[in-house]
Tab-separated table of C-alpha atoms and ligand atoms in Angstrom:
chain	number	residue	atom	x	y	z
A	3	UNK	CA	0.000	0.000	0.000
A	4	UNK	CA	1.182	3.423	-0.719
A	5	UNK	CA	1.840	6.285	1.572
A	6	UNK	CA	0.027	8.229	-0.720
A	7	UNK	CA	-3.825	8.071	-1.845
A	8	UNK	CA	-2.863	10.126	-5.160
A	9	UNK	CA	0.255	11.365	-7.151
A	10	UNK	CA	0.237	13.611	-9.927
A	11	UNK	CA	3.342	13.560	-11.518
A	12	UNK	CA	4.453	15.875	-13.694
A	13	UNK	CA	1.325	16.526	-15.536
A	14	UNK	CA	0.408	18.741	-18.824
A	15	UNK	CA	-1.933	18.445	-20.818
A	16	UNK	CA	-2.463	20.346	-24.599
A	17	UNK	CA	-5.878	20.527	-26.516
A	18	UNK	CA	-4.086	20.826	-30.282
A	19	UNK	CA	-1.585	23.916	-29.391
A	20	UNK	CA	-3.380	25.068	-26.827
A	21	UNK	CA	-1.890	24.585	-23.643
A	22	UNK	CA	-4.136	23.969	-20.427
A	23	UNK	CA	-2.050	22.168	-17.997
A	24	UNK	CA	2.009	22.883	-17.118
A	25	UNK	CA	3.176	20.464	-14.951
A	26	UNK	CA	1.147	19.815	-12.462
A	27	UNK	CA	2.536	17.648	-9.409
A	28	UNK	CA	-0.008	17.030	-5.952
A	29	UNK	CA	0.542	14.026	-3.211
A	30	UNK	CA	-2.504	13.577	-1.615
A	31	UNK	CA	-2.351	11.340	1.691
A	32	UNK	CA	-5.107	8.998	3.036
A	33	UNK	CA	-7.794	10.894	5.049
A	34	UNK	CA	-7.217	14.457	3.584
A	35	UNK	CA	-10.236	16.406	2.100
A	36	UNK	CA	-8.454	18.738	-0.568
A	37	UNK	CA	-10.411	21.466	-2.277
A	38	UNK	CA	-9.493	22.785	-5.202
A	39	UNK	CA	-9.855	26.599	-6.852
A	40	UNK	CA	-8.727	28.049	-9.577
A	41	UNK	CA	-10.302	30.302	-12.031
A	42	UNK	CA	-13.120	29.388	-14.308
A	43	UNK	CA	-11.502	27.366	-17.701
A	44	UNK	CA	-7.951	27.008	-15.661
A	45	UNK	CA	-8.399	23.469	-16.563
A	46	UNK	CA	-10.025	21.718	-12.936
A	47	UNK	CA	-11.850	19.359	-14.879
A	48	UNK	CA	-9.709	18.651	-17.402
A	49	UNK	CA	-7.541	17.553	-14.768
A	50	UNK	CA	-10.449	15.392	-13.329
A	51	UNK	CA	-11.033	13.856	-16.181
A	52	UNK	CA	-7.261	12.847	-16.375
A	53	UNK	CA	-7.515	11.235	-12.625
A	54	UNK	CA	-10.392	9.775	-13.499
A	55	UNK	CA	-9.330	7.962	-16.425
A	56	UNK	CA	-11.448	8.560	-19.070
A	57	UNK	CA	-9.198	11.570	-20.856
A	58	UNK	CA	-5.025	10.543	-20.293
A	59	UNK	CA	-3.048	13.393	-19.955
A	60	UNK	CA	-0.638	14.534	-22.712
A	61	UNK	CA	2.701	13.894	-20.716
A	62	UNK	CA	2.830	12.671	-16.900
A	63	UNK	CA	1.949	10.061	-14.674
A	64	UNK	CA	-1.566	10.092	-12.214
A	65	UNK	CA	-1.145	7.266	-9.841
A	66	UNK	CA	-4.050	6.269	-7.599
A	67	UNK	CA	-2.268	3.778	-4.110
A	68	UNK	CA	0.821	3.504	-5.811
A	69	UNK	CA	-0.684	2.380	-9.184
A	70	UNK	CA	-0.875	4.012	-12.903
A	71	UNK	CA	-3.722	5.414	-13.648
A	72	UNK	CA	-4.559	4.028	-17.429
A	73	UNK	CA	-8.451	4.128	-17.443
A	74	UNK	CA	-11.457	4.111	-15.687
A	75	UNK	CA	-11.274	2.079	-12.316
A	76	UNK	CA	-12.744	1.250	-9.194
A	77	UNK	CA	-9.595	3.434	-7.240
A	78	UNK	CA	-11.352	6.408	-8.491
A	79	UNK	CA	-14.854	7.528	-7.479
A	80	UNK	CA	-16.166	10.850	-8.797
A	81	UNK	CA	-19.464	13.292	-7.981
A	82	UNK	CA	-21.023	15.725	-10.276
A	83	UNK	CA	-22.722	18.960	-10.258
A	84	UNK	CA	-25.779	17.698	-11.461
A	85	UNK	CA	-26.763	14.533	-10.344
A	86	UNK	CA	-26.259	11.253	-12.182
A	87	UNK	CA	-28.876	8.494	-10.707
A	88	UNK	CA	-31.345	5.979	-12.121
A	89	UNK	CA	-34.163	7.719	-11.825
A	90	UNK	CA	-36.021	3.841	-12.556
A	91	UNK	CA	-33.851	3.092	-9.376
A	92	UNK	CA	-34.719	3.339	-5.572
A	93	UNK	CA	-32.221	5.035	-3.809
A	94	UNK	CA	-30.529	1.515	-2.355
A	95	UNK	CA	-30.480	0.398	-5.809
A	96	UNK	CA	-28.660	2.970	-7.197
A	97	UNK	CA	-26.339	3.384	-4.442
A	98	UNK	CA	-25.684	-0.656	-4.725
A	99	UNK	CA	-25.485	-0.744	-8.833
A	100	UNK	CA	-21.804	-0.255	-8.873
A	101	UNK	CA	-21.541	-3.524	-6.935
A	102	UNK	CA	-23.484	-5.456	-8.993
A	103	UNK	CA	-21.820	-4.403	-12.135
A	104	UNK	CA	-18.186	-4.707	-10.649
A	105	UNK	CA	-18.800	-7.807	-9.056
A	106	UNK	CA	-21.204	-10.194	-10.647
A	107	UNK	CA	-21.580	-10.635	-14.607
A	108	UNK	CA	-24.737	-11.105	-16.637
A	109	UNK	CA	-24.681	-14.943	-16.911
A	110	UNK	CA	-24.252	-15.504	-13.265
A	111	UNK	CA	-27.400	-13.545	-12.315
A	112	UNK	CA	-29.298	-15.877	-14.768
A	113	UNK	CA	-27.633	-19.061	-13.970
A	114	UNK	CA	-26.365	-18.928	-10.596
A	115	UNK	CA	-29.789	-16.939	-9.394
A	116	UNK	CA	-29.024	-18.668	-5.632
A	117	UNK	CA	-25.613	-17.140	-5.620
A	118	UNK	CA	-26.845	-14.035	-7.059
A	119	UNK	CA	-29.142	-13.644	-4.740
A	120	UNK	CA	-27.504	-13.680	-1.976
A	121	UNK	CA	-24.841	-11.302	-3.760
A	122	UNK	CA	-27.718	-8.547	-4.140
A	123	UNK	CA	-28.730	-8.795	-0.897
A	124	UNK	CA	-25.174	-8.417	0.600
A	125	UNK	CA	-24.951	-5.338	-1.895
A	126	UNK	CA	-28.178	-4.092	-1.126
A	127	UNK	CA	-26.876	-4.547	2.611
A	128	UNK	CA	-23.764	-2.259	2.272
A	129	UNK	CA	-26.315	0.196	0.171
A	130	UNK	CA	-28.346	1.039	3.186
A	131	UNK	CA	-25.151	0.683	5.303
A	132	UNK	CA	-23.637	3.832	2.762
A	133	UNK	CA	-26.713	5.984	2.999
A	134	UNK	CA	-27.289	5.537	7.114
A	135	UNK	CA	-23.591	7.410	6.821
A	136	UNK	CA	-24.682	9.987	4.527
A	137	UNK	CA	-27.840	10.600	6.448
A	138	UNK	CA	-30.226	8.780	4.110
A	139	UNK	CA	-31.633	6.178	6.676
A	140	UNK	CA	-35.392	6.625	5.801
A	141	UNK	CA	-34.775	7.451	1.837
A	142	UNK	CA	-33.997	3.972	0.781
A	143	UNK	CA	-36.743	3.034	-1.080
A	144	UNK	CA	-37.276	6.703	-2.364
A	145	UNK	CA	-36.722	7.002	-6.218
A	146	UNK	CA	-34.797	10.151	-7.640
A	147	UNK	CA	-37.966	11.856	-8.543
A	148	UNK	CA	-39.346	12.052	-5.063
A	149	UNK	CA	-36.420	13.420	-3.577
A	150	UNK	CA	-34.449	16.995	-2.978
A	151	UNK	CA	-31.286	17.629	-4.800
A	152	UNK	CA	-29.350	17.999	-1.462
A	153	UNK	CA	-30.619	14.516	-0.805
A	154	UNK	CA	-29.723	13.069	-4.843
A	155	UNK	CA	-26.388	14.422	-4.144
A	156	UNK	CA	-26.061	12.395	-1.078
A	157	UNK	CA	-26.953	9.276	-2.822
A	158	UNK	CA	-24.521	10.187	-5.535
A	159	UNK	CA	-21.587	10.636	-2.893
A	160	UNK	CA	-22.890	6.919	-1.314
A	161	UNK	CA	-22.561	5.906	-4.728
A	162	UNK	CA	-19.063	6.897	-4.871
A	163	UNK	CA	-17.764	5.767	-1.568
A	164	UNK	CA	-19.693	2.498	-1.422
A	165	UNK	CA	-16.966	1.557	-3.967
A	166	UNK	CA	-14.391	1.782	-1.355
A	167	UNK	CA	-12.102	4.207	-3.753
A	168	UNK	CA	-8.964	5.637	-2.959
A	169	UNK	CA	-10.185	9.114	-3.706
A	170	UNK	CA	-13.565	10.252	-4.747
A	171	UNK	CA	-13.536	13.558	-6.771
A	172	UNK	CA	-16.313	15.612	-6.436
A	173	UNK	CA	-16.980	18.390	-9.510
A	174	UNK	CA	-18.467	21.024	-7.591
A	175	UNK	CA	-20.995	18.907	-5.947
A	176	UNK	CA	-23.071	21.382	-4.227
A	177	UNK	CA	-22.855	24.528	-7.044
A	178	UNK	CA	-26.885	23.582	-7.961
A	179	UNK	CA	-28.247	23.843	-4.239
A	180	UNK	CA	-29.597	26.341	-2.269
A	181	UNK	CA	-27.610	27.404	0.862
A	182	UNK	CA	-29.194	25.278	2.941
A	183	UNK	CA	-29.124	22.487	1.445
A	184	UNK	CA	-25.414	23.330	0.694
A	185	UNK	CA	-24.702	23.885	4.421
A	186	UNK	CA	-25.789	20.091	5.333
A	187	UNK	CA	-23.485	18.844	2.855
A	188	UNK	CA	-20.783	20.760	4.230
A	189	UNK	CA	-21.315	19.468	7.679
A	190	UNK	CA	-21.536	16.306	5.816
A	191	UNK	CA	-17.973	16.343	4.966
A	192	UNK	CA	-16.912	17.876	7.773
A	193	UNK	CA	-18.174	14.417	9.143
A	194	UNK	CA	-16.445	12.420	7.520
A	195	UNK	CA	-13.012	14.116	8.232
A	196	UNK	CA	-13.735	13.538	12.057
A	197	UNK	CA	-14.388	9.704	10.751
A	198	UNK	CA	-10.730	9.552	8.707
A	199	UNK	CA	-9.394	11.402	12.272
A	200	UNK	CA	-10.666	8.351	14.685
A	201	UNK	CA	-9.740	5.965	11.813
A	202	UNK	CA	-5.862	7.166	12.056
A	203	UNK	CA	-6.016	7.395	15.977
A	204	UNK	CA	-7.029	3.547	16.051
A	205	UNK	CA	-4.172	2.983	13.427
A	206	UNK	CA	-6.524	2.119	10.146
A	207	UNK	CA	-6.198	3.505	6.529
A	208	UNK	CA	-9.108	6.555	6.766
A	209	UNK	CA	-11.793	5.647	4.091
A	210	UNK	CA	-12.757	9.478	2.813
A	211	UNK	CA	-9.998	10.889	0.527
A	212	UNK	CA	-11.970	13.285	-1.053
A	213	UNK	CA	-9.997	15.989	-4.099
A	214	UNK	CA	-12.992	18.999	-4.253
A	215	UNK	CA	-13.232	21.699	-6.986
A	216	UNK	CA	-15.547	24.651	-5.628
A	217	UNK	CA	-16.000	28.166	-6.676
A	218	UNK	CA	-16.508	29.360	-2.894
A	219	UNK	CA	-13.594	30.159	-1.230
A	220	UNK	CA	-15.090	30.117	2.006
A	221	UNK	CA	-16.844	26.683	1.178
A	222	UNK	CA	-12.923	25.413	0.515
A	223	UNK	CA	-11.051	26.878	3.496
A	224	UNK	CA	-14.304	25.329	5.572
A	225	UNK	CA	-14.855	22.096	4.612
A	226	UNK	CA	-11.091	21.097	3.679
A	227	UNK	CA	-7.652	20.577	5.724
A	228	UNK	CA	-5.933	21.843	2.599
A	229	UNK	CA	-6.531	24.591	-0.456
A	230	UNK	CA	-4.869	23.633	-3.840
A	231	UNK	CA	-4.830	26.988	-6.112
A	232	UNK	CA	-4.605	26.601	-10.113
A	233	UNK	CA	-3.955	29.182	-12.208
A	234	UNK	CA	-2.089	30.431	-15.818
A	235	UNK	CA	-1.535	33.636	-13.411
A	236	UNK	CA	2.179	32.958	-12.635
A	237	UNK	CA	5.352	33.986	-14.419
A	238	UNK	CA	4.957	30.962	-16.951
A	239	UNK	CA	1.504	31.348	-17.133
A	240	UNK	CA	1.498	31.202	-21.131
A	241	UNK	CA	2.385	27.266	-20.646
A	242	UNK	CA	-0.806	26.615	-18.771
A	243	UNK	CA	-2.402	26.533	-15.423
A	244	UNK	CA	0.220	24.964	-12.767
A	245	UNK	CA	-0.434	25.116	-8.798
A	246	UNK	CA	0.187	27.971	-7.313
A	247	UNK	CA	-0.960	27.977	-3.920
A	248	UNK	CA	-1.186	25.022	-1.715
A	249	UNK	CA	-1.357	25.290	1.828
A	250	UNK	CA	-3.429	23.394	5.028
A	251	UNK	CA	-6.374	25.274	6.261
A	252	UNK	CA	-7.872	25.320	9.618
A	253	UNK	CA	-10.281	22.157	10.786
A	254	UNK	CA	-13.790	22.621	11.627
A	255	UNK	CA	-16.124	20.012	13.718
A	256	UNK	CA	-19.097	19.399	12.600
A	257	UNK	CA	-20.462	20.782	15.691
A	258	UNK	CA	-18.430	24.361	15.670
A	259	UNK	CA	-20.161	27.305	14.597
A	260	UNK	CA	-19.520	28.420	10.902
A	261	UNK	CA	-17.434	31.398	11.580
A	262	UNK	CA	-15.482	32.427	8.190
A	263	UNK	CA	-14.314	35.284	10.589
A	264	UNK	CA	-11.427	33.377	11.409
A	265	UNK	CA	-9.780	32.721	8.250
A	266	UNK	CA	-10.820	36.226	6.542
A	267	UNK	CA	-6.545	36.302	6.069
A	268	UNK	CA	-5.960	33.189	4.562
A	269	UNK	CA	-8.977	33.869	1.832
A	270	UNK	CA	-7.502	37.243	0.772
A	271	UNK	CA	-3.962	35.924	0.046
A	272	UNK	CA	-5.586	32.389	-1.873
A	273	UNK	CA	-8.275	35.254	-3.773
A	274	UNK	CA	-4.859	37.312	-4.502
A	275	UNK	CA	-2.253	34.108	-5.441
A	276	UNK	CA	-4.894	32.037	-7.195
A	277	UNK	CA	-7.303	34.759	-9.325
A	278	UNK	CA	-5.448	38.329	-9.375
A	279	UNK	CA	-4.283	38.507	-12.653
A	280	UNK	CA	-2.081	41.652	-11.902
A	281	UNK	CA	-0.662	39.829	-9.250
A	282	UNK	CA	1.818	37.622	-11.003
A	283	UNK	CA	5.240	37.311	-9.816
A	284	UNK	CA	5.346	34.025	-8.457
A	285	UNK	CA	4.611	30.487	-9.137
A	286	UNK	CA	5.165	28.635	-6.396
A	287	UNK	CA	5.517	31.586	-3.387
A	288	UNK	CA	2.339	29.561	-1.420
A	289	UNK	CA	2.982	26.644	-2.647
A	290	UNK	CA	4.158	25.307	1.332
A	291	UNK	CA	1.741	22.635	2.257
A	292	UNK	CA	4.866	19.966	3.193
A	293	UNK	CA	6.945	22.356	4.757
A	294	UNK	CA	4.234	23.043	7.021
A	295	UNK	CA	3.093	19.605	7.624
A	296	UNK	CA	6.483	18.436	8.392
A	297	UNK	CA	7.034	21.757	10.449
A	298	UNK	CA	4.121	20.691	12.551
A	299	UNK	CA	5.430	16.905	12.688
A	300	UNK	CA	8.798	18.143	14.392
A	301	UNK	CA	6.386	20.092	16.817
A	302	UNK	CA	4.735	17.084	17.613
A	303	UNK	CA	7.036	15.102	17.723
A	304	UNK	CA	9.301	18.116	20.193
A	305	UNK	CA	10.185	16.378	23.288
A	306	UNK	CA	7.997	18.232	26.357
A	307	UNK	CA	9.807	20.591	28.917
B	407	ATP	N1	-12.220	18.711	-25.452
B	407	ATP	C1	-11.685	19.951	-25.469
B	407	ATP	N2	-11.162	20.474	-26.598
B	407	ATP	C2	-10.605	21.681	-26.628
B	407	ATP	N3	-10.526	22.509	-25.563
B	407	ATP	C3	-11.040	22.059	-24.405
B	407	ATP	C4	-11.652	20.764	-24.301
B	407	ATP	N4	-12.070	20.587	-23.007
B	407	ATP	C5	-11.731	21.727	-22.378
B	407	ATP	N5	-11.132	22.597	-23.194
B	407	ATP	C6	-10.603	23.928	-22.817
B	407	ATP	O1	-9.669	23.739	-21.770
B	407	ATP	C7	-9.785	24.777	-20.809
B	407	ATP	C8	-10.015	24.170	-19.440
B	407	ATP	O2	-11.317	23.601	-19.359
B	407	ATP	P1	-11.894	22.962	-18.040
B	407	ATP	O3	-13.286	22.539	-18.309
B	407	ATP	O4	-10.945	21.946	-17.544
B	407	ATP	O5	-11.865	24.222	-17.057
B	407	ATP	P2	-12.413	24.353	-15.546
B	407	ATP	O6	-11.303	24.866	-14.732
B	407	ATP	O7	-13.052	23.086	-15.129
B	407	ATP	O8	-13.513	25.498	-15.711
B	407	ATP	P3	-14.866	25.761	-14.890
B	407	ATP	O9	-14.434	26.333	-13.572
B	407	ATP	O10	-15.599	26.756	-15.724
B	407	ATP	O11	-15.565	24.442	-14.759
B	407	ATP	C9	-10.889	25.686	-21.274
B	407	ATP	O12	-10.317	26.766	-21.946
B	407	ATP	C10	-11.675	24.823	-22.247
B	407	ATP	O13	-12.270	25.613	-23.245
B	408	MG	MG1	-15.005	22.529	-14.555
């Protein structure tokens, strides 16, 4: 197993002569929730599409647990905007579909129907298991059309997860909801990073690695333990989008009050680094998140006076 739940190695990628991606390189470990900003056509999705698997990118590596990324696979979970369920499917059933494709074939369920059965009902099982964790106890027989986006998006991150990915990517999953609805999400995820904490304190791998592209700064410094920035504004900037700020944010519980008061600082410099095009004179000036991980490592680790 690798230390890392993602590396993106070296990574460009050129539509024709038109450049969108220079070299972009992110470790992601186990357990972190990652959001990503960058101005709008900087290439976020492009370079979603690359992790994913379904569009290679024109030179680098993506490697999901220590393994090349060369198409679509199970390592790799991803979330839309707009949701992307069944709507002939209750909410178990499309939460437990993956299974069924991934893990029995066509001939089995006719031939082996004993087997199969017992297969469905194991996946249908983990289905309700996935959407008790994303709040969804009561909605499992619900179909898409009877329910509220806030709650289609939370069967389309079950979805994802109940695949037991090494990252799920999630394409600004809340951009179509109100703020409501957009607020339980976040507390959602906010969830699920106290979840990856206890899962590290007992010494297992944490089972939400989640890489996040939102428009909302506050909605990334919030939900995430660390901001990525992409952007063409940097000194090489007409060779594509690169990172250009990456650095941990602070952690919220699920149960603190949502006060963006406190990192007001930290979403000036990311507005300024990441989307102030007269601001240009760097490329990788905030681009720190190791050197302070590692600086807060030696804390810990700082024998006690
Ligand atoms: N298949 C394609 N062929 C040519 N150009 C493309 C293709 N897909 C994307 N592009 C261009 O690449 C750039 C990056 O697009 P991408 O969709 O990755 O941006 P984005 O950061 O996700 O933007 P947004 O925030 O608006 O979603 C854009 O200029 C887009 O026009
Ligand atoms: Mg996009």
């Amino acid at each position: 197993m690798s230390e890392y739940a993602l590396e993106i190695q070296n990574v460009s990628h050129y539509f024709g002569d038109f450049r969108v991606l220079d070299k972009i390189n992110l470790k992601i470990l186990p357990g972190q929730i990652v959001a990503i900003v960058g101005p709008s056509g900087c290439g976020k999705s492009t370079l979603f599409k690359a992790i994913l698997g379904t569009n290679p990118p024109s030179e680098g590596e993506i490697l999901a647990d220590g393994v090349p990324i060369h198409g679509p696979t199970r390592d790799v979970g991803i979330v839309y905007q707009h949701y992307s369920l069944y709507d002939f499917l209750t909410a178990e059933k499309n939460v437990s579909f993956g299974l069924k494709l991934d893990e029995t074939k066509l001939w089995e369920r006719v031939f082996m129907f004993p087997w199969y059965r017992k297969k469905r009902d194991e996946h249908l099982r983990k289905a309700r298991d996935f959407l008790d964790r994303v709040g969804l106890e009561g909605a499992c027989g619900k179909y898409p059309t009877e329910m509220s986006g806030g709650m289609r998006q939370r069967v389309a991150v079950a979805q994802a997860f109940i695949m037991k990915p090494k990252i799920v990517l999630l394409d600004e999953p809340f951009g179509a909801l109100d703020e409501a609805m957009r607020e339980e999400l976040q507390q959602m995820l906010l969830t699920f990073y106290q979840e990856n904490l206890i899962a590290k304190r007992e010494g297992r791998r944490p089972e939400y690695t989640i890489l996040m592209v939102t428009h909302e700064l506050n909605e990334a410094i919030y939900v995430a333990d660390r901001v990525v920035g992409m952007s063409r504004f940097h000194n090489d900037g007409h060779l594509g989008s690169t990172i250009v700020y990456d650095r941990p944010c602070p952690i919220f519980h699920p149960d603190d009050p949502r006060d963006f008061s406190k990192f007001v600082a930290q979403r000036e410099e990311l507005r300024r680094a990441v989307f102030d095009e007269a601001y240009l004179k760097h490329r990788d000036k905030y681009v720190t998140f190791w050197n302070e991980l590692s600086a807060t490592a030696a804390q810990a680790n700082a024998p006690i006076n």
